[in-house]
Short mmCIF file of C-alpha atoms and ligand atoms in Angstrom, two decimals:
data_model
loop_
_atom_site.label_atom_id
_atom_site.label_comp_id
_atom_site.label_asym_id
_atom_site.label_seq_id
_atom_site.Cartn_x
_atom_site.Cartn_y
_atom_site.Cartn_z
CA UNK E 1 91.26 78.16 116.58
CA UNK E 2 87.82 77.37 114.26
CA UNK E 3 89.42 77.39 110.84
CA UNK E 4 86.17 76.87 109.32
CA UNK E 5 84.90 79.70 110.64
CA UNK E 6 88.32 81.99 109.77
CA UNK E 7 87.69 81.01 106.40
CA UNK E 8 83.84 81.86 106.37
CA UNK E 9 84.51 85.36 107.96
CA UNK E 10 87.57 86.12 104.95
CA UNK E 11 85.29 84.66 102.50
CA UNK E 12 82.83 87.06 103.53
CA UNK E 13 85.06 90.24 104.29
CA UNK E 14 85.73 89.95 100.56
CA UNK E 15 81.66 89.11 99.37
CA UNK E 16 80.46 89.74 95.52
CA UNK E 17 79.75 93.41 95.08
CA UNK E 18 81.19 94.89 98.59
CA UNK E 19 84.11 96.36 100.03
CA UNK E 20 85.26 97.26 103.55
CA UNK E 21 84.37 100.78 105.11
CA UNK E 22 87.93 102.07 107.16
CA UNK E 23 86.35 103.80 109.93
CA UNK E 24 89.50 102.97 112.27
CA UNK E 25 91.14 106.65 112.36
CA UNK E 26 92.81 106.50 116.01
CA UNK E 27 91.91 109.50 118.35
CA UNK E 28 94.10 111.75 116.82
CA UNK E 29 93.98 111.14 113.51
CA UNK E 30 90.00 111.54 113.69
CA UNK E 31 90.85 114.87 115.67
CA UNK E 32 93.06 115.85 112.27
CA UNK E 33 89.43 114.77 110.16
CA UNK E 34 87.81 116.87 112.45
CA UNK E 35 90.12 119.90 112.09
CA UNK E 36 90.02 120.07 108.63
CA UNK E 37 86.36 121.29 108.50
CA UNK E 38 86.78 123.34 111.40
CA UNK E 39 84.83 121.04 113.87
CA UNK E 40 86.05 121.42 117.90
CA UNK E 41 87.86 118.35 118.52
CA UNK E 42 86.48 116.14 120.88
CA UNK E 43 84.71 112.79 121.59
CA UNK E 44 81.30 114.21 121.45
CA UNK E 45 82.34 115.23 117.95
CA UNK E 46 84.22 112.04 117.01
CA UNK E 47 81.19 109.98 117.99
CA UNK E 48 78.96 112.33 115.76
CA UNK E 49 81.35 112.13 113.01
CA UNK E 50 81.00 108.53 113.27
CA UNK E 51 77.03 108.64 113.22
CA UNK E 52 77.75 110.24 109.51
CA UNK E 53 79.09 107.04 107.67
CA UNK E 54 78.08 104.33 110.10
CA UNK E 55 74.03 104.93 111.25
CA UNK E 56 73.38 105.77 107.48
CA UNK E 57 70.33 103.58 105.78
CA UNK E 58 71.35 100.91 103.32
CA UNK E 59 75.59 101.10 103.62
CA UNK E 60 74.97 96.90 104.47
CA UNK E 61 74.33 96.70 100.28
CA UNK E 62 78.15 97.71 99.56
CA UNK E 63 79.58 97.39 102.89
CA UNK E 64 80.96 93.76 104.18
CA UNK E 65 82.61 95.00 106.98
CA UNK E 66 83.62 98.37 109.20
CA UNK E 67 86.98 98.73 110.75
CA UNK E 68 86.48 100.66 113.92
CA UNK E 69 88.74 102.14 116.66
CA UNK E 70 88.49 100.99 120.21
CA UNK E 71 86.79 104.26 121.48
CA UNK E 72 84.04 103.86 118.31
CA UNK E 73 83.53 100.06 120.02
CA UNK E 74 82.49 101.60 122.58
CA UNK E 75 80.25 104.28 121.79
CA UNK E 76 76.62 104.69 121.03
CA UNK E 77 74.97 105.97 118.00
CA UNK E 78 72.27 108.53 118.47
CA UNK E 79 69.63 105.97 118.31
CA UNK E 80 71.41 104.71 121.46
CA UNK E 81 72.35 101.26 120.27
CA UNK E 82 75.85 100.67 120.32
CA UNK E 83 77.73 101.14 116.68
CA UNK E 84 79.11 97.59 116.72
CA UNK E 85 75.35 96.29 117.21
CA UNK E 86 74.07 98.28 114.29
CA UNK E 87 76.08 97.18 112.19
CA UNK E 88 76.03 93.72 113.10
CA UNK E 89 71.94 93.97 112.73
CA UNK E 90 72.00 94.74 109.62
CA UNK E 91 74.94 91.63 108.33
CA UNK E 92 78.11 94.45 108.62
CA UNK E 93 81.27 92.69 110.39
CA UNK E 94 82.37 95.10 112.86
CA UNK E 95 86.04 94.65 112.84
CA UNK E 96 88.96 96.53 114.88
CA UNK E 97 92.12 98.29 114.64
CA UNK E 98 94.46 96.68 117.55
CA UNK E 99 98.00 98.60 116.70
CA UNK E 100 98.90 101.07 118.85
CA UNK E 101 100.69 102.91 115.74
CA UNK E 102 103.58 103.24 113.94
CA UNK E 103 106.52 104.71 115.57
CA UNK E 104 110.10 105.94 115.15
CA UNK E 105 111.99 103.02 114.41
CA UNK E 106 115.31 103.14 116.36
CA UNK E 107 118.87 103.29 114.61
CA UNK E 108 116.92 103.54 111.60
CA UNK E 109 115.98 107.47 110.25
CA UNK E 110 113.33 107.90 108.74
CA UNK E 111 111.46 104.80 108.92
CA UNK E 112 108.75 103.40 111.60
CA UNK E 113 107.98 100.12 113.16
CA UNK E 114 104.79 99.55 114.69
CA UNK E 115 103.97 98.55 118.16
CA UNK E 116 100.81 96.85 119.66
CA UNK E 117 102.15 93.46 120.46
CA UNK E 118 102.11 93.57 124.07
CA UNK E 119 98.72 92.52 126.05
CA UNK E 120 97.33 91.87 122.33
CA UNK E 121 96.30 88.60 123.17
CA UNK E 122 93.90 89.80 126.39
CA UNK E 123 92.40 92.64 124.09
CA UNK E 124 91.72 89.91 121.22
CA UNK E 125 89.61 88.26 123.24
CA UNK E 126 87.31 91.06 124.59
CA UNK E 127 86.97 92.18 121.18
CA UNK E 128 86.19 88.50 120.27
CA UNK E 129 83.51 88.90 123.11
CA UNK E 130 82.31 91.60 121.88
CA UNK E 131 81.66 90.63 118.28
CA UNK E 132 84.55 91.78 116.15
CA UNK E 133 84.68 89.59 113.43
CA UNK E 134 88.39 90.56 112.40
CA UNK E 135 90.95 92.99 113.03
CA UNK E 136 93.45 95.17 111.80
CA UNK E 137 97.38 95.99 111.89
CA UNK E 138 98.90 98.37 109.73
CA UNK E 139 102.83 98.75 109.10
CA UNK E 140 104.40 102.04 107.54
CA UNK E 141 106.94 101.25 104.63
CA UNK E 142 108.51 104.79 103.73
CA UNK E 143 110.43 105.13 100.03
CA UNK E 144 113.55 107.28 99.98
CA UNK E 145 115.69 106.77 96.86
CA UNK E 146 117.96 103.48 96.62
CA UNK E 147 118.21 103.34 99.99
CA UNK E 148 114.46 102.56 102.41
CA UNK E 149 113.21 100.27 103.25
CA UNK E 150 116.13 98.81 104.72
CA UNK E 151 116.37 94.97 105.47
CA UNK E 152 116.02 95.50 109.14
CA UNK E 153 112.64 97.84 108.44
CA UNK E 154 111.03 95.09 106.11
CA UNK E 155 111.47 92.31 107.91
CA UNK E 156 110.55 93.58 111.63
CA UNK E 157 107.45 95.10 110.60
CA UNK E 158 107.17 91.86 108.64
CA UNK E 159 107.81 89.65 111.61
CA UNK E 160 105.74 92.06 113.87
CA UNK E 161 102.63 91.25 111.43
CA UNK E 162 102.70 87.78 111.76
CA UNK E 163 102.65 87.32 115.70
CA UNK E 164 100.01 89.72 115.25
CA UNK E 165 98.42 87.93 112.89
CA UNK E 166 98.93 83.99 114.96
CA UNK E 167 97.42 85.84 117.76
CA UNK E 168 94.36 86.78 116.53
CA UNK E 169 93.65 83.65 114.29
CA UNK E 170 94.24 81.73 118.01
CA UNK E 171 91.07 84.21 118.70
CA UNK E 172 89.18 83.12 115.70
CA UNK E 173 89.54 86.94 114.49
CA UNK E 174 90.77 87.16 110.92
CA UNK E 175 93.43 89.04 110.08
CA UNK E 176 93.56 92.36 108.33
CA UNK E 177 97.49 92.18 107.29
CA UNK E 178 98.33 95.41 105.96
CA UNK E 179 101.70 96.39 105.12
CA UNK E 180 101.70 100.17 103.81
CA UNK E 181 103.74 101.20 101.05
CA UNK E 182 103.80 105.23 101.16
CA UNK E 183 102.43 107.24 98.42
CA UNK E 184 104.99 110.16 99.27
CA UNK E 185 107.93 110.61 97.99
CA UNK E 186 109.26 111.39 93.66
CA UNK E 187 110.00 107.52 93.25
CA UNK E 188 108.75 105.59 89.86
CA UNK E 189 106.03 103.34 89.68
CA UNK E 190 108.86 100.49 88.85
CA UNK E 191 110.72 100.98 92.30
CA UNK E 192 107.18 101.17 94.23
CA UNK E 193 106.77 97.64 92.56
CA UNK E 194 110.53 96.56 93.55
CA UNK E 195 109.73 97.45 96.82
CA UNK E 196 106.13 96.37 97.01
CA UNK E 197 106.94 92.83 95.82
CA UNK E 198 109.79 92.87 98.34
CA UNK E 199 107.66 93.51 101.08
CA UNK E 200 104.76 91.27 100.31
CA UNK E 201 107.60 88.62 99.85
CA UNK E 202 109.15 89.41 103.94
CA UNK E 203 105.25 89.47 104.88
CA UNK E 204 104.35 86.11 103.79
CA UNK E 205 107.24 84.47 104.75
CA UNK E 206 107.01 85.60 108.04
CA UNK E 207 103.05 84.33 108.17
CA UNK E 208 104.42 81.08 107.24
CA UNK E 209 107.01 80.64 109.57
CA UNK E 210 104.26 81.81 112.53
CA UNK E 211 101.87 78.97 111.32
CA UNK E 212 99.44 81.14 110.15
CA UNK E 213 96.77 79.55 108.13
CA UNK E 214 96.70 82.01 104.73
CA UNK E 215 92.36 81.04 104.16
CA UNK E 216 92.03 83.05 106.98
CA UNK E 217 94.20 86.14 106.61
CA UNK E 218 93.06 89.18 104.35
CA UNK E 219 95.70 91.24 102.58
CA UNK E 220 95.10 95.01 102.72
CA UNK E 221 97.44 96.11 100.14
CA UNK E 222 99.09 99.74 98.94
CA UNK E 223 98.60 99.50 94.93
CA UNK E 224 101.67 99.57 92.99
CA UNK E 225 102.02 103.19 91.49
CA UNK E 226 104.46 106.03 90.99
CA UNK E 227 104.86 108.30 93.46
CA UNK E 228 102.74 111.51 94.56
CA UNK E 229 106.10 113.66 93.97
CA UNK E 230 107.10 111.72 90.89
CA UNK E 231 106.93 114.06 87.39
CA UNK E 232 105.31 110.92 85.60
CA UNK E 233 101.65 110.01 87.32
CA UNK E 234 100.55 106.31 86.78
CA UNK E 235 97.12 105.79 84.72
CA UNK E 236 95.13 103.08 85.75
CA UNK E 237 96.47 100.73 83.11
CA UNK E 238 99.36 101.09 84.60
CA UNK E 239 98.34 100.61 88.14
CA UNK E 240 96.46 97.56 87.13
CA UNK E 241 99.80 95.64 85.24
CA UNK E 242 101.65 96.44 87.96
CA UNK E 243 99.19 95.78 91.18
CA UNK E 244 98.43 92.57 89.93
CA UNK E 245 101.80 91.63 88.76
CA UNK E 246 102.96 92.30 91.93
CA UNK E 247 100.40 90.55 93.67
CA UNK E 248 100.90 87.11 91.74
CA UNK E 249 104.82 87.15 92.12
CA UNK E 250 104.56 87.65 96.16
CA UNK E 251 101.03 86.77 97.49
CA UNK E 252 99.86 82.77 98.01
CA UNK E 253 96.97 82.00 95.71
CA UNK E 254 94.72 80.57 98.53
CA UNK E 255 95.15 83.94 100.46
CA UNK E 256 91.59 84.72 102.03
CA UNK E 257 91.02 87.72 100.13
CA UNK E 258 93.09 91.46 99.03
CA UNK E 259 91.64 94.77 99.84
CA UNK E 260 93.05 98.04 98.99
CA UNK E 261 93.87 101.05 100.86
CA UNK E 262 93.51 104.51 98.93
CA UNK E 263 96.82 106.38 100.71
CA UNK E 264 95.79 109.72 99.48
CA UNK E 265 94.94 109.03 96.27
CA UNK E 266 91.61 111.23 95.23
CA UNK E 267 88.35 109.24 95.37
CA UNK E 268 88.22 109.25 91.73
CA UNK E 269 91.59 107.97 91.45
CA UNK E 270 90.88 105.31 94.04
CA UNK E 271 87.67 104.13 92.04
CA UNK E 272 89.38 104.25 88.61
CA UNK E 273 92.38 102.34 89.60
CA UNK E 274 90.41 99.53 91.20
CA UNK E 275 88.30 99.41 88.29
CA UNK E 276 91.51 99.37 86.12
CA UNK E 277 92.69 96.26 88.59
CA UNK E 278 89.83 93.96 88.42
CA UNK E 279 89.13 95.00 84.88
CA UNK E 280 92.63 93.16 84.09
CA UNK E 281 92.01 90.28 87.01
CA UNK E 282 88.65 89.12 84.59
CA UNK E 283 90.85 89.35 81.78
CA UNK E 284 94.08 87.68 83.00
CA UNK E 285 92.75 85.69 86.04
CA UNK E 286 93.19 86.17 89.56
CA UNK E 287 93.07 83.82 92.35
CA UNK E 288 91.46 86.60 95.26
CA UNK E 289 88.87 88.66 95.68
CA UNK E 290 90.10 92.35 94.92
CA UNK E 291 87.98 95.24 96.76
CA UNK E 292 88.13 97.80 98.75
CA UNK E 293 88.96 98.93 102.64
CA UNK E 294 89.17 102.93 101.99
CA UNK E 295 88.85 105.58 104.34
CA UNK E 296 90.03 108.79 103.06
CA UNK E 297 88.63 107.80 99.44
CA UNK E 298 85.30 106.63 100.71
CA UNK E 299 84.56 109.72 103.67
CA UNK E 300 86.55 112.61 102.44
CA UNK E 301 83.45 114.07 100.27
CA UNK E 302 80.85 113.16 102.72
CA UNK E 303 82.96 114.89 105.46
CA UNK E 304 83.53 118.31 103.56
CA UNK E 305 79.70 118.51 103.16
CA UNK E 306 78.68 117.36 106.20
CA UNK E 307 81.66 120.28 108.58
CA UNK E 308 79.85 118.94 111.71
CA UNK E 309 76.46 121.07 110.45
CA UNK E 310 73.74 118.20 110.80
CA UNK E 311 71.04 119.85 108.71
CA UNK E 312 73.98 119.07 105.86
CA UNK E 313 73.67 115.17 107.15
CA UNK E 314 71.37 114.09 103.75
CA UNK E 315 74.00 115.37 101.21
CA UNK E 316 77.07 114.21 102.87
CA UNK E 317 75.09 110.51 103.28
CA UNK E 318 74.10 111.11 99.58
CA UNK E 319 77.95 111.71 98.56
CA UNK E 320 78.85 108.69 100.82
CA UNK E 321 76.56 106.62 99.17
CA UNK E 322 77.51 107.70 95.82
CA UNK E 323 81.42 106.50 96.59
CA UNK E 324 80.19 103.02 97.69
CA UNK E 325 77.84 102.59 94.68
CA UNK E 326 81.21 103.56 92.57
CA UNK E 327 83.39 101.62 94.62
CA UNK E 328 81.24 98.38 94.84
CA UNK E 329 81.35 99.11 90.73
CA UNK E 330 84.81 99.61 90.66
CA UNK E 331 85.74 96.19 92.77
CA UNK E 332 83.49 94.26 90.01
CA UNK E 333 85.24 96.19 86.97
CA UNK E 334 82.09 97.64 85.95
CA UNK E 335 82.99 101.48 86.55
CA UNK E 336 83.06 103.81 84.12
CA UNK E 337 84.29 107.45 84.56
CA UNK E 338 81.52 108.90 83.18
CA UNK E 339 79.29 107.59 86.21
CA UNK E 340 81.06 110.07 88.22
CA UNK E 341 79.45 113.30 86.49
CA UNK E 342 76.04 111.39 86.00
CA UNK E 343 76.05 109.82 89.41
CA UNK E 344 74.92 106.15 89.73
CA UNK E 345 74.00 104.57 86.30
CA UNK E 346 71.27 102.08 87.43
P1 13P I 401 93.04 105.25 103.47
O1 13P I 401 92.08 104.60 102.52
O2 13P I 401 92.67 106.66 103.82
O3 13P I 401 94.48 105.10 103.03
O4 13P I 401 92.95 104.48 104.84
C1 13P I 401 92.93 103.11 104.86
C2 13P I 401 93.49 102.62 106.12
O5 13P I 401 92.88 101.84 106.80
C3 13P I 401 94.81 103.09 106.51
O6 13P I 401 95.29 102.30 107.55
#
C-alpha cells in the first residue's frame, strides 16, 4: 500500500473548483437511460451514449474524475482511443464501479445488501493495471417508518464497505465509500438525519476496525433531507444545517474528501443544495472538501436532448456543460439561482 500516493489521488478526487462525473450506470441501468428516450438498447448504443458526456471538449476544467462501469473500461470512443485513455490524457482519473449490486437482503424485507466481495481483490488489480485511480461501492439504505434500517442492515452493508474498502487501499485504489440513504419514502428530514448519522457512524467504525487509513478514503454521501413522499420539502437551508451537521457528528475530520450523490433530486435541486452546503461550510467551517459525484443530476438534460439523434450531440454537450459550470459553482458556494435562466455568469 503507497499511502502517499492514496492521499494524493483523494486530495485530488476532491481538487478546487471540480467534482466527479458518475458515469458508472451498470448494464442495465444504462439500458433503463437508454429506454427513456426511446433508444434500442444495446452496447453499440451504451458505448455511444457514453461518447456524449465523456469524448466532450473541455469536461477536464470541472471534472476530477469519471466513475465508469467495467464494460465502459473497456470500450473505445469513436476517435478509437480507449475512454479510460482519454480521459487520463487530458488529467481526468478514470475510476470504477466494482459492486456487483445491491440485492435482496435475506430474512430482512425490504432492505438490500450488496455483494461484490468475492474475487474483488484479482479485479482490483487489473483495474490498478489498467489505470483506475479509485473505485467505487455503493450500499442501499431504504427508510420505512420507525422501523428500517434495521441493526443487522446497517452494520453488514457497513462491514461489507470496509473489506471493500482494505482491499482496494492494499491496491493503492482509493476508495469511493458510499453508503446510500434513499430519497423514497414520506419520512422527515429529522429521521433522514437520525438515520443518516447512524449509518455514517456503523460505516466508520467498521473502516476503523479494517485498518483502513481515512486520508485515503472518499465519502460519497446521500444529503440529509426530507423525503420525496414527505408533505414538507426541505429548502436548501435546510439541507445545508442538516448535511453538515450530520457530517461533523459521524465523519473523521481527516477523511480524504465528501462527494455527493443527487438520488433523484432535479439538477436544479442538486446544484442549489450543494451551493446551500458549502455556502454554510465557509461560514461555519468544515474540515473536507464538499463536491460533487452526480449522475442523474449532471446527464439527465444532456440525455433528453441528445435521444440517441447525433446531429442533437452540440446541445446536449452544451446542456452538459452548463450543469458542470453550475455544479463546479455550486461545490465553491458561488451559485446563484438566477445563473440557471441566464446560463453561465462569467
Ligand atoms: P445519482 O447522482 O444519479 O444519484 O448517481 C450517483 C451514483 O453514483 C449512484 O450510485
Amino acid at each position: 500500500m503507497n499511502a502517499d500516493l492514496l492521499k494524493e489521488t483523494a486530495q485530488k478526487m476532491v481538487a478546487a473548483g471540480k467534482g466527479i462525473l458518475a458515469a458508472d450506470e451498470s448494464s442495465s441501468t444504462a439500458n433503463k437511460r437508454l429506454a427513456s428516450v426511446n433508444i434500442e438498447q444495446n452496447e453499440e448504443n451504451r458505448r455511444r451514449y457514453r461518447e456524449l458526456f465523456l469524448a466532450s471538449e473541455g469536461i477536464e476544467e470541472y471534472l476530477s474524475g469519471v466513475i465508469l462501469y467495467d464494460e465502459t473500461l473497456r470500450q473505445k470512443s469513436n476517435s478509437g482511443k480507449p475512454f479510460h485513455e482519454l480521459l487520463k490524457e487530458r488529467g481526468i482519473i478514470p475510476g470504477i464501479k466494482v459492486d456487483m449490486g445491491a440485492k435482496d437482503f435475506a430474512n430482512f424485507p425490504g432492505e438490500m445488501i450488496t455483494e461484490g466481495l468475492d474475487g474483488l481483490r484479482e479485479r482490483l488489480q487489473e483495474y490498478n493495471k489498467m489505470g483506475c485511480g479509485f473505485a467505487k461501492w455503493r450500499a442501499v439504505i431504504n427508510i420505512k417508518g420507525d422501523e428500517l434500517p434495521t441493526y443487522a442492515c446497517t452494520h453488514s452493508n457497513a462491514h461489507a464497505m470496509a473489506r471493500y474498502a482494505a482491499l482496494c487501499q492494499e491496491n493503492d485504489i482509493v476508495p469511493i465509500v458510499e453508503p446510500e440513504v434513499m430519497l423514497e419514502g414520506d419520512h422527515s428530514i429529522e429521521r433522514c438525519e437520525a438515520v443518516t448519522t447512524e449509518i455514517l457512524k456503523a460505516t466508520f467504525e467498521h473502516l476503523e476496525m479494517m485498518r483502513v487509513m481515512p486520508e485515503g478514503v472518499v465519502l460519497k454521501a446521500s444529503m440529509v433531507l426530507a423525503g420525496n413522499k414527505h408533505e414538507k420539502q426541505s429548502t436548501p437551508e435546510e439541507v445545508a444545517a442538516a448535511t453538515l451537521r450530520t457530517l461533523k457528528t459521524s465523519v473523521p475530520a481527516n477523511l480524504g474528501g465528501i462527494v455527493f450523490l443527487s438520488g433523484g433530486q432535479t439538477a436544479e435541486q442538486a446544484s442549489a443544495n450543494l451551493d446551500a452546503i458549502n455556502k454554510l461550510a465557509k461560514k461555519e467551517g468544515a474540515p473536507w472538501q464538499l463536491t460533487f459525484s452526480y449522475a442523474r443530476a449532471l446527464q439527465g438534460p444532456a440525455l433528453e436532448a441528445w435521444a440517441g439523434d447525433d446531429a442533437k450531440m452540440p446541445e446536449a454537450r452544451e446542456r452538459f456543460h452548463k450543469r458542470l459550470k453550475l455544479n463546479s459553482a455550486a461545490r465553491e458556494g458561488t451559485y446563484s439561482p438566477e445563473m440557471e435562466a441566464n446560463g453561465v455568469a462569467a
